[in-house]
Amino acid sequence: MTAPIVQFESVTRRFGNLVAVDNADLEIFPGEVLAVLGENGAGKSTLMKTLYGIHPPSTGRILIDGKPSAVEGPADAMRHGIGMVFQHFSQLPALSVYDNLLLAWPRTPFWTSRSNKQIEPALQTLRRLAPDISPIAKMSDLSIGEQQLVELCKVLNISARIVIFDEPTSVLTPAEARNLHGFIRQLAAEGAAVILITHKLA
C-alpha cells in the first residue's frame, strides 16, 4: 500500500482556553482527494493551518513523508511542497496577472521584463490551467473564479504536492465550481494530495 504523505498524530490546537482542534488523527495519501467537512467554526481551517505552519500544534505532531514536521511558517511549508489556496485571496488587484504570479514565484530574478525567458516557466501553469486568462489582464478585471485560478497557479508554481483549498466553491458559479472539481481530479490523478475544506458538499 502507498504510505501516507502526511500524518496527524493526536494534534490539538488551543487559543488560550479555547480548544479549536481536539486530539485529531488523520492520514493524507498522494493521489487522494480528501474532504474536511464541518459547520462554520468547527476547526476545519485551523486543522489545515497547523499543517501549513500558521498555527503550530499545541500538542501532538505532524509527520511529512514519515518524518516529524518542522514547518515554521507558510514559506517553510511551501519549501516542503505544501500549498494553500485561501478563501480570501492574496492578490494586488491593480497589478496584472503576470505581475501577481511573479510576486509569488520563488525563482523570479532580480530584474524582469516581458521578454525575459527566465520567467517563462511561471506562465506555463497559467496556460495549462486557464488558457483564456491573459497574463496582461488586471486582476481587478477578472471574475472571482478566474482570480481563484490565478491563486491556484501560484500554488502549483511552487511544485506543490499537497494542495489545500479553503472553502473553494463558496464564491464560484456552478460552472466555475464544476471546472474546479475537474481540475482537482486531474491534480489527484497526477499524484498530488488534495484537501478540500468545506461546510457544503454536493
PDB file of C-alpha atoms in Angstrom:
ATOM      1  CA  MET A   1       0.000   0.000   0.000  1.00  0.00           C
ATOM      2  CA  THR A   2       1.044   3.595  -0.589  1.00  0.00           C
ATOM      3  CA  ALA A   3       2.354   5.285   2.549  1.00  0.00           C
ATOM      4  CA  PRO A   4       0.612   8.474   3.720  1.00  0.00           C
ATOM      5  CA  ILE A   5       2.314  11.686   2.684  1.00  0.00           C
ATOM      6  CA  VAL A   6       1.025  13.431   5.848  1.00  0.00           C
ATOM      7  CA  GLN A   7       0.041  12.053   9.252  1.00  0.00           C
ATOM      8  CA  PHE A   8      -1.577  13.954  12.116  1.00  0.00           C
ATOM      9  CA  GLU A   9      -0.990  12.268  15.476  1.00  0.00           C
ATOM     10  CA  SER A  10      -3.154  13.497  18.370  1.00  0.00           C
ATOM     11  CA  VAL A  11      -2.936  17.089  17.127  1.00  0.00           C
ATOM     12  CA  THR A  12      -4.530  19.678  19.416  1.00  0.00           C
ATOM     13  CA  ARG A  13      -4.533  23.426  18.864  1.00  0.00           C
ATOM     14  CA  ARG A  14      -5.552  25.816  21.647  1.00  0.00           C
ATOM     15  CA  PHE A  15      -6.035  29.573  21.668  1.00  0.00           C
ATOM     16  CA  GLY A  16      -5.969  30.413  25.352  1.00  0.00           C
ATOM     17  CA  ASN A  17      -8.831  28.440  26.909  1.00  0.00           C
ATOM     18  CA  LEU A  18     -10.437  27.737  23.536  1.00  0.00           C
ATOM     19  CA  VAL A  19      -9.746  24.300  22.059  1.00  0.00           C
ATOM     20  CA  ALA A  20     -10.094  24.749  18.295  1.00  0.00           C
ATOM     21  CA  VAL A  21      -8.754  21.317  17.313  1.00  0.00           C
ATOM     22  CA  ASP A  22      -9.025  18.442  19.783  1.00  0.00           C
ATOM     23  CA  ASN A  23      -6.791  15.366  19.542  1.00  0.00           C
ATOM     24  CA  ALA A  24      -7.036  14.930  15.751  1.00  0.00           C
ATOM     25  CA  ASP A  25      -5.637  11.886  13.962  1.00  0.00           C
ATOM     26  CA  LEU A  26      -5.563  11.950  10.174  1.00  0.00           C
ATOM     27  CA  GLU A  27      -3.729  10.365   7.254  1.00  0.00           C
ATOM     28  CA  ILE A  28      -3.447  12.005   3.829  1.00  0.00           C
ATOM     29  CA  PHE A  29      -2.324   9.978   0.822  1.00  0.00           C
ATOM     30  CA  PRO A  30      -0.851  11.016  -2.538  1.00  0.00           C
ATOM     31  CA  GLY A  31      -3.389  10.830  -5.346  1.00  0.00           C
ATOM     32  CA  GLU A  32      -6.263  11.314  -2.896  1.00  0.00           C
ATOM     33  CA  VAL A  33      -8.975  13.969  -2.716  1.00  0.00           C
ATOM     34  CA  LEU A  34      -9.859  14.379   0.951  1.00  0.00           C
ATOM     35  CA  ALA A  35     -12.796  16.496   2.171  1.00  0.00           C
ATOM     36  CA  VAL A  36     -12.568  18.065   5.621  1.00  0.00           C
ATOM     37  CA  LEU A  37     -16.249  18.676   6.388  1.00  0.00           C
ATOM     38  CA  GLY A  38     -17.994  20.521   9.196  1.00  0.00           C
ATOM     39  CA  GLU A  39     -20.041  23.528  10.187  1.00  0.00           C
ATOM     40  CA  ASN A  40     -18.558  27.021  10.316  1.00  0.00           C
ATOM     41  CA  GLY A  41     -16.374  27.266  13.410  1.00  0.00           C
ATOM     42  CA  ALA A  42     -15.772  23.510  13.631  1.00  0.00           C
ATOM     43  CA  GLY A  43     -11.987  23.928  13.337  1.00  0.00           C
ATOM     44  CA  LYS A  44     -11.517  22.759   9.732  1.00  0.00           C
ATOM     45  CA  SER A  45      -9.318  25.645   8.584  1.00  0.00           C
ATOM     46  CA  THR A  46      -7.398  25.686  11.868  1.00  0.00           C
ATOM     47  CA  LEU A  47      -6.573  21.998  11.447  1.00  0.00           C
ATOM     48  CA  MET A  48      -5.122  22.585   7.985  1.00  0.00           C
ATOM     49  CA  LYS A  49      -3.319  25.733   9.106  1.00  0.00           C
ATOM     50  CA  THR A  50      -1.381  23.554  11.564  1.00  0.00           C
ATOM     51  CA  LEU A  51      -0.025  21.729   8.510  1.00  0.00           C
ATOM     52  CA  TYR A  52       0.645  24.984   6.637  1.00  0.00           C
ATOM     53  CA  GLY A  53       2.642  26.397   9.553  1.00  0.00           C
ATOM     54  CA  ILE A  54       0.289  29.243  10.509  1.00  0.00           C
ATOM     55  CA  HIS A  55      -0.914  27.677  13.786  1.00  0.00           C
ATOM     56  CA  PRO A  56       1.589  25.062  15.003  1.00  0.00           C
ATOM     57  CA  PRO A  57       0.047  22.266  17.108  1.00  0.00           C
ATOM     58  CA  SER A  58      -0.201  22.969  20.832  1.00  0.00           C
ATOM     59  CA  THR A  59       0.277  19.235  21.423  1.00  0.00           C
ATOM     60  CA  GLY A  60       0.696  16.213  19.166  1.00  0.00           C
ATOM     61  CA  ARG A  61       2.745  16.109  15.994  1.00  0.00           C
ATOM     62  CA  ILE A  62       2.529  16.126  12.194  1.00  0.00           C
ATOM     63  CA  LEU A  63       4.647  13.823  10.066  1.00  0.00           C
ATOM     64  CA  ILE A  64       5.529  14.516   6.434  1.00  0.00           C
ATOM     65  CA  ASP A  65       6.886  11.550   4.483  1.00  0.00           C
ATOM     66  CA  GLY A  66       7.081   9.664   7.764  1.00  0.00           C
ATOM     67  CA  LYS A  67       9.289  12.269   9.461  1.00  0.00           C
ATOM     68  CA  PRO A  68       8.230  14.760  12.160  1.00  0.00           C
ATOM     69  CA  SER A  69       7.432  18.078  10.524  1.00  0.00           C
ATOM     70  CA  ALA A  70       9.399  21.166  11.452  1.00  0.00           C
ATOM     71  CA  VAL A  71       7.335  23.584   9.328  1.00  0.00           C
ATOM     72  CA  GLU A  72       7.815  27.044  10.831  1.00  0.00           C
ATOM     73  CA  GLY A  73       5.506  29.130   8.663  1.00  0.00           C
ATOM     74  CA  PRO A  74       3.927  29.321   5.207  1.00  0.00           C
ATOM     75  CA  ALA A  75       7.230  29.985   3.434  1.00  0.00           C
ATOM     76  CA  ASP A  76       8.671  26.880   5.054  1.00  0.00           C
ATOM     77  CA  ALA A  77       5.522  24.914   4.146  1.00  0.00           C
ATOM     78  CA  MET A  78       5.968  25.915   0.507  1.00  0.00           C
ATOM     79  CA  ARG A  79       9.542  24.617   0.612  1.00  0.00           C
ATOM     80  CA  HIS A  80       8.058  21.288   1.758  1.00  0.00           C
ATOM     81  CA  GLY A  81       5.719  21.316  -1.256  1.00  0.00           C
ATOM     82  CA  ILE A  82       2.612  22.343   0.694  1.00  0.00           C
ATOM     83  CA  GLY A  83       0.366  24.978  -0.907  1.00  0.00           C
ATOM     84  CA  MET A  84      -2.865  26.513   0.375  1.00  0.00           C
ATOM     85  CA  VAL A  85      -5.498  28.403  -1.638  1.00  0.00           C
ATOM     86  CA  PHE A  86      -7.311  30.593   0.867  1.00  0.00           C
ATOM     87  CA  GLN A  87     -10.925  31.718   0.820  1.00  0.00           C
ATOM     88  CA  HIS A  88      -9.677  35.324   0.766  1.00  0.00           C
ATOM     89  CA  PHE A  89      -7.110  35.776  -1.981  1.00  0.00           C
ATOM     90  CA  SER A  90      -3.704  37.380  -1.508  1.00  0.00           C
ATOM     91  CA  GLN A  91      -3.545  39.475  -4.644  1.00  0.00           C
ATOM     92  CA  LEU A  92      -2.726  43.018  -5.725  1.00  0.00           C
ATOM     93  CA  PRO A  93      -5.796  43.953  -7.800  1.00  0.00           C
ATOM     94  CA  ALA A  94      -4.170  46.961  -9.507  1.00  0.00           C
ATOM     95  CA  LEU A  95      -1.418  44.783 -10.982  1.00  0.00           C
ATOM     96  CA  SER A  96      -1.595  42.325 -13.856  1.00  0.00           C
ATOM     97  CA  VAL A  97      -1.974  38.569 -13.629  1.00  0.00           C
ATOM     98  CA  TYR A  98       1.626  38.341 -14.820  1.00  0.00           C
ATOM     99  CA  ASP A  99       2.895  40.587 -12.015  1.00  0.00           C
ATOM    100  CA  ASN A 100       0.909  38.728  -9.345  1.00  0.00           C
ATOM    101  CA  LEU A 101       2.351  35.403 -10.487  1.00  0.00           C
ATOM    102  CA  LEU A 102       5.897  36.752 -10.423  1.00  0.00           C
ATOM    103  CA  LEU A 103       5.489  38.193  -6.925  1.00  0.00           C
ATOM    104  CA  ALA A 104       4.658  34.700  -5.626  1.00  0.00           C
ATOM    105  CA  TRP A 105       7.114  32.749  -7.795  1.00  0.00           C
ATOM    106  CA  PRO A 106      10.207  31.621  -5.848  1.00  0.00           C
ATOM    107  CA  ARG A 107      12.544  31.880  -8.858  1.00  0.00           C
ATOM    108  CA  THR A 108      11.728  35.414 -10.006  1.00  0.00           C
ATOM    109  CA  PRO A 109      15.026  37.106 -10.933  1.00  0.00           C
ATOM    110  CA  PHE A 110      16.059  40.480  -9.535  1.00  0.00           C
ATOM    111  CA  TRP A 111      15.239  42.179 -12.827  1.00  0.00           C
ATOM    112  CA  THR A 112      12.416  41.168 -15.161  1.00  0.00           C
ATOM    113  CA  SER A 113      10.828  42.203 -18.412  1.00  0.00           C
ATOM    114  CA  ARG A 114       8.159  40.585 -20.560  1.00  0.00           C
ATOM    115  CA  SER A 115      10.881  39.381 -22.934  1.00  0.00           C
ATOM    116  CA  ASN A 116      12.906  37.711 -20.179  1.00  0.00           C
ATOM    117  CA  LYS A 117      12.927  33.964 -20.980  1.00  0.00           C
ATOM    118  CA  GLN A 118      13.864  33.137 -17.381  1.00  0.00           C
ATOM    119  CA  ILE A 119      10.321  33.800 -16.230  1.00  0.00           C
ATOM    120  CA  GLU A 120       8.625  31.701 -18.913  1.00  0.00           C
ATOM    121  CA  PRO A 121       8.038  28.740 -16.521  1.00  0.00           C
ATOM    122  CA  ALA A 122       5.957  30.991 -14.244  1.00  0.00           C
ATOM    123  CA  LEU A 123       3.408  31.369 -17.051  1.00  0.00           C
ATOM    124  CA  GLN A 124       3.294  27.727 -18.154  1.00  0.00           C
ATOM    125  CA  THR A 125       0.861  26.723 -15.407  1.00  0.00           C
ATOM    126  CA  LEU A 126      -1.446  29.608 -16.305  1.00  0.00           C
ATOM    127  CA  ARG A 127      -1.597  28.465 -19.941  1.00  0.00           C
ATOM    128  CA  ARG A 128      -2.324  24.920 -18.834  1.00  0.00           C
ATOM    129  CA  LEU A 129      -4.914  25.767 -16.173  1.00  0.00           C
ATOM    130  CA  ALA A 130      -6.567  28.866 -17.582  1.00  0.00           C
ATOM    131  CA  PRO A 131      -5.651  29.422 -21.248  1.00  0.00           C
ATOM    132  CA  ASP A 132      -8.381  32.067 -21.596  1.00  0.00           C
ATOM    133  CA  ILE A 133      -6.855  34.353 -18.955  1.00  0.00           C
ATOM    134  CA  SER A 134      -4.495  36.913 -20.441  1.00  0.00           C
ATOM    135  CA  PRO A 135      -1.291  37.454 -18.444  1.00  0.00           C
ATOM    136  CA  ILE A 136      -1.561  41.198 -19.049  1.00  0.00           C
ATOM    137  CA  ALA A 137      -5.135  41.457 -17.698  1.00  0.00           C
ATOM    138  CA  LYS A 138      -5.546  43.383 -14.462  1.00  0.00           C
ATOM    139  CA  MET A 139      -6.554  41.210 -11.528  1.00  0.00           C
ATOM    140  CA  SER A 140      -9.432  43.586 -10.751  1.00  0.00           C
ATOM    141  CA  ASP A 141     -10.930  42.872 -14.187  1.00  0.00           C
ATOM    142  CA  LEU A 142     -11.146  39.098 -13.615  1.00  0.00           C
ATOM    143  CA  SER A 143     -14.148  37.196 -12.270  1.00  0.00           C
ATOM    144  CA  ILE A 144     -13.876  35.632  -8.811  1.00  0.00           C
ATOM    145  CA  GLY A 145     -13.485  32.218 -10.422  1.00  0.00           C
ATOM    146  CA  GLU A 146     -10.647  33.470 -12.619  1.00  0.00           C
ATOM    147  CA  GLN A 147      -8.936  35.078  -9.619  1.00  0.00           C
ATOM    148  CA  GLN A 148      -9.102  31.751  -7.825  1.00  0.00           C
ATOM    149  CA  LEU A 149      -7.430  30.052 -10.776  1.00  0.00           C
ATOM    150  CA  VAL A 150      -4.597  32.587 -10.568  1.00  0.00           C
ATOM    151  CA  GLU A 151      -4.248  31.765  -6.860  1.00  0.00           C
ATOM    152  CA  LEU A 152      -4.061  28.087  -7.764  1.00  0.00           C
ATOM    153  CA  CYS A 153      -1.384  28.868 -10.364  1.00  0.00           C
ATOM    154  CA  LYS A 154       0.716  30.459  -7.617  1.00  0.00           C
ATOM    155  CA  VAL A 155       0.451  27.279  -5.542  1.00  0.00           C
ATOM    156  CA  LEU A 156       1.261  24.971  -8.456  1.00  0.00           C
ATOM    157  CA  ASN A 157       4.246  27.123  -9.406  1.00  0.00           C
ATOM    158  CA  ILE A 158       5.938  26.055  -6.166  1.00  0.00           C
ATOM    159  CA  SER A 159       5.581  22.415  -7.313  1.00  0.00           C
ATOM    160  CA  ALA A 160       3.127  21.695  -4.518  1.00  0.00           C
ATOM    161  CA  ARG A 161       2.440  18.014  -3.874  1.00  0.00           C
ATOM    162  CA  ILE A 162      -0.066  18.799  -1.129  1.00  0.00           C
ATOM    163  CA  VAL A 163      -2.726  21.324  -2.175  1.00  0.00           C
ATOM    164  CA  ILE A 164      -5.213  22.660   0.386  1.00  0.00           C
ATOM    165  CA  PHE A 165      -8.359  24.511  -0.729  1.00  0.00           C
ATOM    166  CA  ASP A 166     -10.188  26.561   1.915  1.00  0.00           C
ATOM    167  CA  GLU A 167     -13.913  26.720   1.018  1.00  0.00           C
ATOM    168  CA  PRO A 168     -13.046  26.757  -2.702  1.00  0.00           C
ATOM    169  CA  THR A 169     -16.573  26.817  -4.157  1.00  0.00           C
ATOM    170  CA  SER A 170     -18.134  29.378  -1.812  1.00  0.00           C
ATOM    171  CA  VAL A 171     -17.510  32.258  -4.251  1.00  0.00           C
ATOM    172  CA  LEU A 172     -17.855  30.350  -7.536  1.00  0.00           C
ATOM    173  CA  THR A 173     -20.683  29.986 -10.005  1.00  0.00           C
ATOM    174  CA  PRO A 174     -21.905  26.397 -10.589  1.00  0.00           C
ATOM    175  CA  ALA A 175     -19.995  26.267 -13.898  1.00  0.00           C
ATOM    176  CA  GLU A 176     -16.778  27.553 -12.275  1.00  0.00           C
ATOM    177  CA  ALA A 177     -17.194  25.013  -9.450  1.00  0.00           C
ATOM    178  CA  ARG A 178     -17.545  22.173 -11.975  1.00  0.00           C
ATOM    179  CA  ASN A 179     -14.385  23.304 -13.746  1.00  0.00           C
ATOM    180  CA  LEU A 180     -12.514  23.466 -10.448  1.00  0.00           C
ATOM    181  CA  HIS A 181     -13.662  19.989  -9.432  1.00  0.00           C
ATOM    182  CA  GLY A 182     -12.458  18.655 -12.769  1.00  0.00           C
ATOM    183  CA  PHE A 183      -9.038  20.173 -12.263  1.00  0.00           C
ATOM    184  CA  ILE A 184      -8.865  18.840  -8.692  1.00  0.00           C
ATOM    185  CA  ARG A 185      -9.432  15.346 -10.079  1.00  0.00           C
ATOM    186  CA  GLN A 186      -6.624  15.984 -12.551  1.00  0.00           C
ATOM    187  CA  LEU A 187      -4.263  17.067  -9.765  1.00  0.00           C
ATOM    188  CA  ALA A 188      -5.014  13.885  -7.828  1.00  0.00           C
ATOM    189  CA  ALA A 189      -4.520  11.765 -10.952  1.00  0.00           C
ATOM    190  CA  GLU A 190      -1.048  13.309 -11.271  1.00  0.00           C
ATOM    191  CA  GLY A 191      -0.216  12.190  -7.720  1.00  0.00           C
ATOM    192  CA  ALA A 192      -0.921  15.279  -5.621  1.00  0.00           C
ATOM    193  CA  ALA A 193      -2.743  15.047  -2.308  1.00  0.00           C
ATOM    194  CA  VAL A 194      -5.699  17.445  -2.438  1.00  0.00           C
ATOM    195  CA  ILE A 195      -7.598  18.602   0.660  1.00  0.00           C
ATOM    196  CA  LEU A 196     -10.955  20.392   0.390  1.00  0.00           C
ATOM    197  CA  ILE A 197     -12.107  22.352   3.440  1.00  0.00           C
ATOM    198  CA  THR A 198     -15.857  22.869   3.132  1.00  0.00           C
ATOM    199  CA  HIS A 199     -19.138  23.055   5.024  1.00  0.00           C
ATOM    200  CA  LYS A 200     -21.126  22.043   1.973  1.00  0.00           C
ATOM    201  CA  LEU A 201     -20.595  19.230  -0.496  1.00  0.00           C
ATOM    202  CA  ALA A 202     -22.937  18.336  -3.335  1.00  0.00           C
TER     203      ALA A 202
END
